[in-house]
mmCIF file of C-alpha atoms in Angstrom:
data_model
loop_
_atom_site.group_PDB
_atom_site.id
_atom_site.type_symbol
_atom_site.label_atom_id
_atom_site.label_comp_id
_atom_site.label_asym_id
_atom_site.label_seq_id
_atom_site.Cartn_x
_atom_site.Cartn_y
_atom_site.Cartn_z
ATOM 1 C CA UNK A 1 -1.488 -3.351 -13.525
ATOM 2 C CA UNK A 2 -1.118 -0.855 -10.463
ATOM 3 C CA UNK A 3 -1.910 1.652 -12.993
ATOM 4 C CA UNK A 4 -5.138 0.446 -13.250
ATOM 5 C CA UNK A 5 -6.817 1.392 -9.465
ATOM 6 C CA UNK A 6 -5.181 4.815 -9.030
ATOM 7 C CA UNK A 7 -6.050 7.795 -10.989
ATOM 8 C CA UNK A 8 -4.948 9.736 -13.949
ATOM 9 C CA UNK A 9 -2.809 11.858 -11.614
ATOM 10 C CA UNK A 10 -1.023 9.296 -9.794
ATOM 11 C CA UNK A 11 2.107 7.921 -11.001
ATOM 12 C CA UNK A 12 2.608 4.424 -11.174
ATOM 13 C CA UNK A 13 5.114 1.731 -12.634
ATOM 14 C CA UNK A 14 5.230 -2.094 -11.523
ATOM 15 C CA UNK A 15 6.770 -4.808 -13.575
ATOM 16 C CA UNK A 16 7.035 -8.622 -12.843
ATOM 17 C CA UNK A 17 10.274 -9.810 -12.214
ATOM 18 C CA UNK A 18 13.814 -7.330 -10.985
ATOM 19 C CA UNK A 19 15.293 -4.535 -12.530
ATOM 20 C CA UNK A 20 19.026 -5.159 -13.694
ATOM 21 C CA UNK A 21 20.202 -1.544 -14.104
ATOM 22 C CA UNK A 22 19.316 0.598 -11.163
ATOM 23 C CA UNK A 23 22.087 1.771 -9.441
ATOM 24 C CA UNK A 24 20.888 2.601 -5.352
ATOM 25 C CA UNK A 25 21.899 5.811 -3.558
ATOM 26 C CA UNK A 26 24.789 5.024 -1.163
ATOM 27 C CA UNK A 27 22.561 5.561 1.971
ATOM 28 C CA UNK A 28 20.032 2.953 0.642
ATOM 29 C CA UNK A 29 22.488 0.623 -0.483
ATOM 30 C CA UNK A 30 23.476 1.068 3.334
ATOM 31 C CA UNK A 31 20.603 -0.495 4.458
ATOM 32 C CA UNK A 32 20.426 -3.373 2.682
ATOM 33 C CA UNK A 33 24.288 -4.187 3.383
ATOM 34 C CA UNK A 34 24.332 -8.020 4.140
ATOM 35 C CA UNK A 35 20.835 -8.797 3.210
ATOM 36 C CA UNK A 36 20.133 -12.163 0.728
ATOM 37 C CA UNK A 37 20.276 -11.655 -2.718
ATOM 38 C CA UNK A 38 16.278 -11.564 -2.733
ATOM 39 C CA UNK A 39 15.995 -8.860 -0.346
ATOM 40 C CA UNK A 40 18.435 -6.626 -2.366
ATOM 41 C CA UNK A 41 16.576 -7.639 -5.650
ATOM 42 C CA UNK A 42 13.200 -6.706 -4.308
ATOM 43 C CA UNK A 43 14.732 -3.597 -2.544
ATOM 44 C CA UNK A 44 16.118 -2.028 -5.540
ATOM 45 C CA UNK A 45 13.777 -2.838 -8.071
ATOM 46 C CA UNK A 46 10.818 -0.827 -6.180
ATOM 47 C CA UNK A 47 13.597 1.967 -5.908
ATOM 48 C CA UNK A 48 13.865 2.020 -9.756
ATOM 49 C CA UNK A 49 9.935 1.657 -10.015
ATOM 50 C CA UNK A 50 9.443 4.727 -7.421
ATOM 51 C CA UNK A 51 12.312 6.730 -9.401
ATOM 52 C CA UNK A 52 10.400 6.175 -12.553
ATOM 53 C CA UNK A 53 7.459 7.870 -11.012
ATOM 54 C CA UNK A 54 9.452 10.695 -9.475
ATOM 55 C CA UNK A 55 10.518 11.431 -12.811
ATOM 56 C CA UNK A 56 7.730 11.334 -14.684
ATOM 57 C CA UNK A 57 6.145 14.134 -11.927
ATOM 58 C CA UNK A 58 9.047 16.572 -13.051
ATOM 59 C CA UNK A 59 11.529 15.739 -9.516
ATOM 60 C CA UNK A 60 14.915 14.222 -9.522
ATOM 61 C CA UNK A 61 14.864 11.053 -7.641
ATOM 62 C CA UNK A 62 16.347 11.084 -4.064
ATOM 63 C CA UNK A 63 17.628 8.524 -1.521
ATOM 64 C CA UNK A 64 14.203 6.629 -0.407
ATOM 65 C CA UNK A 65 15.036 6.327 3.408
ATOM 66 C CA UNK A 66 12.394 4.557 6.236
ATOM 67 C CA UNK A 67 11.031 7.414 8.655
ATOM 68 C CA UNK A 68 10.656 6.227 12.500
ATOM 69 C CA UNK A 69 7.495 4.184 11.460
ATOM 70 C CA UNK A 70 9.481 2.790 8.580
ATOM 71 C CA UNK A 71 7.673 4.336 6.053
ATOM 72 C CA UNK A 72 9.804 5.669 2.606
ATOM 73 C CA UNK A 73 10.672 9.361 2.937
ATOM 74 C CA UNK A 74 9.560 11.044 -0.121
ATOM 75 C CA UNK A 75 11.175 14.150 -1.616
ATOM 76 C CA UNK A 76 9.592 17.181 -0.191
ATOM 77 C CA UNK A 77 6.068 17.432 -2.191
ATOM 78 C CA UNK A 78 5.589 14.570 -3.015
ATOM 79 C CA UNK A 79 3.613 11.316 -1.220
ATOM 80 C CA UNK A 80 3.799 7.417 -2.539
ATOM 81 C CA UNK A 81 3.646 3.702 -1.526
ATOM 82 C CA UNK A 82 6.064 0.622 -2.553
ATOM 83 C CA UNK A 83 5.049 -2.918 -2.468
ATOM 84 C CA UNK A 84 6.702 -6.214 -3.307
ATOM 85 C CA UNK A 85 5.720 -9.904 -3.058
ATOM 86 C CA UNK A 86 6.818 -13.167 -4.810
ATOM 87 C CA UNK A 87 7.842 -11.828 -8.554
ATOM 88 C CA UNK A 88 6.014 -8.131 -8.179
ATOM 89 C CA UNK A 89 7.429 -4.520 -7.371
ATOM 90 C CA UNK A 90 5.242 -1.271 -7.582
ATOM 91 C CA UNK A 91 5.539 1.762 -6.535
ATOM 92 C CA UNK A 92 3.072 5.015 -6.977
ATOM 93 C CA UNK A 93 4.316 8.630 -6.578
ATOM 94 C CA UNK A 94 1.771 11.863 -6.303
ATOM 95 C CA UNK A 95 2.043 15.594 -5.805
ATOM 96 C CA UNK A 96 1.069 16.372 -2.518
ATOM 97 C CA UNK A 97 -0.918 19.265 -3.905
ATOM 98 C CA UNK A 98 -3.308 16.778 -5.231
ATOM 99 C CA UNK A 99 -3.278 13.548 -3.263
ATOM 100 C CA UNK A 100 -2.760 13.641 0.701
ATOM 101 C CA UNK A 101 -2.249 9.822 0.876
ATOM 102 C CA UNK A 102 -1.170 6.930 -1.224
ATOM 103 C CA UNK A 103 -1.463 2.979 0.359
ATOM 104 C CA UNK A 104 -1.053 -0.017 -1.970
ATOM 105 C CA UNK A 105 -0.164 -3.564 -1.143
ATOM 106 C CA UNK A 106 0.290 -6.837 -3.521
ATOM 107 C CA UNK A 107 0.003 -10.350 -2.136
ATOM 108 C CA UNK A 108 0.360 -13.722 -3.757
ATOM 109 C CA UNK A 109 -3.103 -14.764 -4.578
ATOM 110 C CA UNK A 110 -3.369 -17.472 -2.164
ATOM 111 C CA UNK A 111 -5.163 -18.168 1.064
ATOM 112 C CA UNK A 112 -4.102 -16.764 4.317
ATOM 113 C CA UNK A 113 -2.991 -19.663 7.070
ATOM 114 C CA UNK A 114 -6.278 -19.838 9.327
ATOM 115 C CA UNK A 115 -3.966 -18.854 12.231
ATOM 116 C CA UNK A 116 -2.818 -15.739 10.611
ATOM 117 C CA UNK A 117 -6.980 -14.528 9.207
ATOM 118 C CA UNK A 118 -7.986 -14.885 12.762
ATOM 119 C CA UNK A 119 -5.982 -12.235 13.888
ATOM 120 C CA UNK A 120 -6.622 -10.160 10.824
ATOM 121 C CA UNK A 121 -10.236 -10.243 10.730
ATOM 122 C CA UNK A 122 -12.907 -8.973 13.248
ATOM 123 C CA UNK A 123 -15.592 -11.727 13.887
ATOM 124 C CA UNK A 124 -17.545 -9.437 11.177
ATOM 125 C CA UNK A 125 -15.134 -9.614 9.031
ATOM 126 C CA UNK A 126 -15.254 -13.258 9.208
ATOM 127 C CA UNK A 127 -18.436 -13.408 8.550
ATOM 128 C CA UNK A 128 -18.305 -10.322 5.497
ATOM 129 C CA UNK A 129 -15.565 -12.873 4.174
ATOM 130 C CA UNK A 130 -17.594 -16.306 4.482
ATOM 131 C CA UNK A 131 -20.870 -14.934 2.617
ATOM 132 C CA UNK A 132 -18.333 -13.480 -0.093
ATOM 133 C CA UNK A 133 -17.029 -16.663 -0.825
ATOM 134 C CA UNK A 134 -20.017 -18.126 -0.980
ATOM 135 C CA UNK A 135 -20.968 -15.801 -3.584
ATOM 136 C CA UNK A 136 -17.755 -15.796 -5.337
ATOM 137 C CA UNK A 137 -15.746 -18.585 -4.471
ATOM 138 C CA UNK A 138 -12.443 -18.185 -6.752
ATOM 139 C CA UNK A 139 -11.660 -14.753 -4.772
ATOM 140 C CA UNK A 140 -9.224 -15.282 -1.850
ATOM 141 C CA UNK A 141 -10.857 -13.107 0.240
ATOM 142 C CA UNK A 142 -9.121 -13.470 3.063
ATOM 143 C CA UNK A 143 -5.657 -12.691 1.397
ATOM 144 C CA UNK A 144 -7.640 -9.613 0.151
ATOM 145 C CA UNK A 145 -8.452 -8.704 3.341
ATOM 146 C CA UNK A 146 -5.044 -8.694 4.778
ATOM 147 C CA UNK A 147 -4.080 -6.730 1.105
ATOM 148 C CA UNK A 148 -6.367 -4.031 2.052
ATOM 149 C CA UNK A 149 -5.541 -3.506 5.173
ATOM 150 C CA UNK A 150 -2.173 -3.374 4.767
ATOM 151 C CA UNK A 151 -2.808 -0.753 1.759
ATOM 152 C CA UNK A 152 -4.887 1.135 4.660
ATOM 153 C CA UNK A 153 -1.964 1.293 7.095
ATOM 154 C CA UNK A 154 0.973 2.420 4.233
ATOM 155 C CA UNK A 155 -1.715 5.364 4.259
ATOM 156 C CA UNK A 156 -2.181 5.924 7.584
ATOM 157 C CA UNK A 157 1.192 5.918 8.880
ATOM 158 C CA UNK A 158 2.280 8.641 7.269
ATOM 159 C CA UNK A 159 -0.536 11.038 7.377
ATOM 160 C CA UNK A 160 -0.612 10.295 11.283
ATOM 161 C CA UNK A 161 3.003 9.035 12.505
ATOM 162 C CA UNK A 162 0.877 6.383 14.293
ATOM 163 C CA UNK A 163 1.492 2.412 14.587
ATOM 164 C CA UNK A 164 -2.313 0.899 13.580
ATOM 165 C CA UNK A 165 -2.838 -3.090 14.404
ATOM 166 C CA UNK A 166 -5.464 -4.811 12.027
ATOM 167 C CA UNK A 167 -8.142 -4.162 14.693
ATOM 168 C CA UNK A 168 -8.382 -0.554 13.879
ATOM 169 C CA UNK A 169 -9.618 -0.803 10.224
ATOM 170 C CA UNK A 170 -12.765 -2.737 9.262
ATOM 171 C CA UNK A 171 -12.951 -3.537 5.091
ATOM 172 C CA UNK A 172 -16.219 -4.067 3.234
ATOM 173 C CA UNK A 173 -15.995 -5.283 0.086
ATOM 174 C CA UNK A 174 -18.017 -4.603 -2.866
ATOM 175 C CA UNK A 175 -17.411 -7.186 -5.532
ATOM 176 C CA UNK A 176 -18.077 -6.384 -9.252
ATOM 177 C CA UNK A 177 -16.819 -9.418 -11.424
ATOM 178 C CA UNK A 178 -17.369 -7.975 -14.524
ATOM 179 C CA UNK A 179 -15.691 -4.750 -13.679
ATOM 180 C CA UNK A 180 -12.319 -5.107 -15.640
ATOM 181 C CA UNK A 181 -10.311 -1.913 -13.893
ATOM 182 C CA UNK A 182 -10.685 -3.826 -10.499
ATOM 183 C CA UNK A 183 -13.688 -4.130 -7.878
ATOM 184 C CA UNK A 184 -13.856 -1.857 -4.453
ATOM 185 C CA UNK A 185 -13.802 -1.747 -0.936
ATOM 186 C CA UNK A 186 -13.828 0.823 1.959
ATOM 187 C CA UNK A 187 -12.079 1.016 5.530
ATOM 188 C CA UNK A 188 -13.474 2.574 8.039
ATOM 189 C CA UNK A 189 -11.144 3.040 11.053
ATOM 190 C CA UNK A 190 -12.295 1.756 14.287
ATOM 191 C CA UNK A 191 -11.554 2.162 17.737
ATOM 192 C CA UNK A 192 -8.914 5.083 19.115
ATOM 193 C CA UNK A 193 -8.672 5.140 14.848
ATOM 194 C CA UNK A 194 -11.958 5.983 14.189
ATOM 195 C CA UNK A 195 -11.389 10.161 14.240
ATOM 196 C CA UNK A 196 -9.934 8.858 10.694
ATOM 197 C CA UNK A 197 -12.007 8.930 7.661
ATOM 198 C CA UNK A 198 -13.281 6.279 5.945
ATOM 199 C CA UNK A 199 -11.434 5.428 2.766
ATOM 200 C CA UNK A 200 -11.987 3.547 -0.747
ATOM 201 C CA UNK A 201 -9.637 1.516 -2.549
ATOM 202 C CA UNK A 202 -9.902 -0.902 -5.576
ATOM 203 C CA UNK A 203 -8.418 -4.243 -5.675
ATOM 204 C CA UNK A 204 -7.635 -6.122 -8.769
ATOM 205 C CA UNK A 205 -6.326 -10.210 -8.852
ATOM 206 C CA UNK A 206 -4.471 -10.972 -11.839
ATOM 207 C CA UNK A 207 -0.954 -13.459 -12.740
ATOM 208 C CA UNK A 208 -1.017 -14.893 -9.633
ATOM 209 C CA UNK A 209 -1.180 -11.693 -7.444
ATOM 210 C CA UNK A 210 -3.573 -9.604 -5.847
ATOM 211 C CA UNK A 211 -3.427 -5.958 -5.588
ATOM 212 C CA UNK A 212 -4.943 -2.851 -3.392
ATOM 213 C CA UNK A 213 -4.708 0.130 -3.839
ATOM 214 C CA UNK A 214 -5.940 3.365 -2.038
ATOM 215 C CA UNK A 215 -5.359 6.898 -3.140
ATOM 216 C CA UNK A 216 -7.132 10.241 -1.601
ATOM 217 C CA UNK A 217 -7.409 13.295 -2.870
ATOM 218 C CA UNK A 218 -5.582 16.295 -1.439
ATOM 219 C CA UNK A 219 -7.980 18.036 1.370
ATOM 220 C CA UNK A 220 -9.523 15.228 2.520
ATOM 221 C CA UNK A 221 -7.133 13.609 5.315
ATOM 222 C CA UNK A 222 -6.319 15.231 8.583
ATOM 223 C CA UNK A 223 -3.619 17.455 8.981
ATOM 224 C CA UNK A 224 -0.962 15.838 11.680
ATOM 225 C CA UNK A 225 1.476 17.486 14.038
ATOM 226 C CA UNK A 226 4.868 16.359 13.386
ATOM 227 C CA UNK A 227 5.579 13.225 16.362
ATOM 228 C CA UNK A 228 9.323 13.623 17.846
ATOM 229 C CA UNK A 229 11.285 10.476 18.407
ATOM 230 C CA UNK A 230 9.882 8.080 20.241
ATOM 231 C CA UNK A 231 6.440 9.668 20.743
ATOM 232 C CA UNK A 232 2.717 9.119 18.275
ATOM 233 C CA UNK A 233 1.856 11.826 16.024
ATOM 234 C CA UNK A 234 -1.188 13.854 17.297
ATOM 235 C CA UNK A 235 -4.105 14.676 14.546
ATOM 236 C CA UNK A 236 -4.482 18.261 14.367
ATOM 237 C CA UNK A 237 -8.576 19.465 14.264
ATOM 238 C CA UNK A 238 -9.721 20.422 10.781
ATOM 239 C CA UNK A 239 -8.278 19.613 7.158
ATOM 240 C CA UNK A 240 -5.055 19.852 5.470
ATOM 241 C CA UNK A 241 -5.707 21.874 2.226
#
């Protein structure tokens, strides 16, 4: 269903349930070394969902390493975004020449633990969230919520090489029940983040699992200077192209 909320040129590929064939690069298998069976499951199935992409975009896929943020490292022209939860892998894969930034997330659709919305929300979030369910009370907003935002920070983390806590992105939602290819939000970065565009995703609940996805078009993030080890990326003035 990840095909649904990203555009024509985006690759995507999910699938419910593990891959049995993919066979990991030795430096990713590396990495999982000693992990539970689940872990390794989850690991290498959104490896053989990203390599599908890859493919289908005309490269040959390549070891999917984390960067110093932990982000995948994607072959050289290319951006994307994995997700797993509970029985779902996806992965999308663009050419950097026409998307700058990729950001999904999927979540179990099930409410958050009130401990853990409080710290996700702002108190206008809470109350964005409240009058939505009162509207439309078989959404879990508040998993939503935490689904977008996570989708907003698998975008940002690349394009800036900066760590982002929930308190830097507000959502708004903008339900459409009857819209069958998923209903919309927008972020708009706050605080030291809010130099950084405002963004629109779609967000679609379906099986049992919610999924967000944001996807912008080449030109229309800003450019970042490369951070060393140890140090924040620094956004550069002006637009990548």
């Amino acid at each position: 269903m990840i095909e649904e909320l990203v555009p024509a040129e985006v690759a995507a590929r999910d699938l419910f349930g593990d891959a049995r064939t993919h066979r990991l690069f030795d430096s990713e298998r590396a990495l999982v070394a000693g992990a539970v069976a689940e872990r390794v499951r989850e690991f290498t199935t959104v490896r053989w969902a990203a390599a599908q992409c890859v493919r289908r975009l005309g490269h040959a896929p390549a070891p999917l390493l984390p960067g110093r943020l932990g982000a995948p490292r994607w072959p050289r022209g290319l951006v994307g975004s994995l997700t797993h939860c509970a029985g779902y892998r996806a992965a999308v894969v663009a050419r950097a020449s026409v998307v700058s930034g990729l950001g999904i997330d999927a979540e179990p659709d099930e409410p958050l633990p009130d401990r853990v919305t409080g710290r996700v929300a702002s108190a206008g979030e809470l109350r964005h969230l409240a009058a939505l369910h009162s509207a439309h009370p078989d959404v879990r907003w508040d998993r939503l919520l935490f689904c977008a935002k996570e989708a907003f920070y698998k975008l940002w983390s690349p394009v800036t090489g900066r760590w982002l806590g929930f308190d830097g992105a507000e959502v708004t939602f903008a339900p459409s029940p009857g819209d069958a290819r998923g209903r919309g939000f927008v972020v708009r970065p706050a605080g030291a983040a809010s130099g950084f565009p405002a963004v629109r995703g779609r967000w679609l609940a379906r099986h049992g699992v919610l999924v967000a996805a944001i996807a912008v078009a080449a030109g229309e993030l800003p450019a970042v200077r490369p951070a060393a080890d140890g140090q924040e990326g620094t956004a550069v003035t002006g637009i990548s192209s």
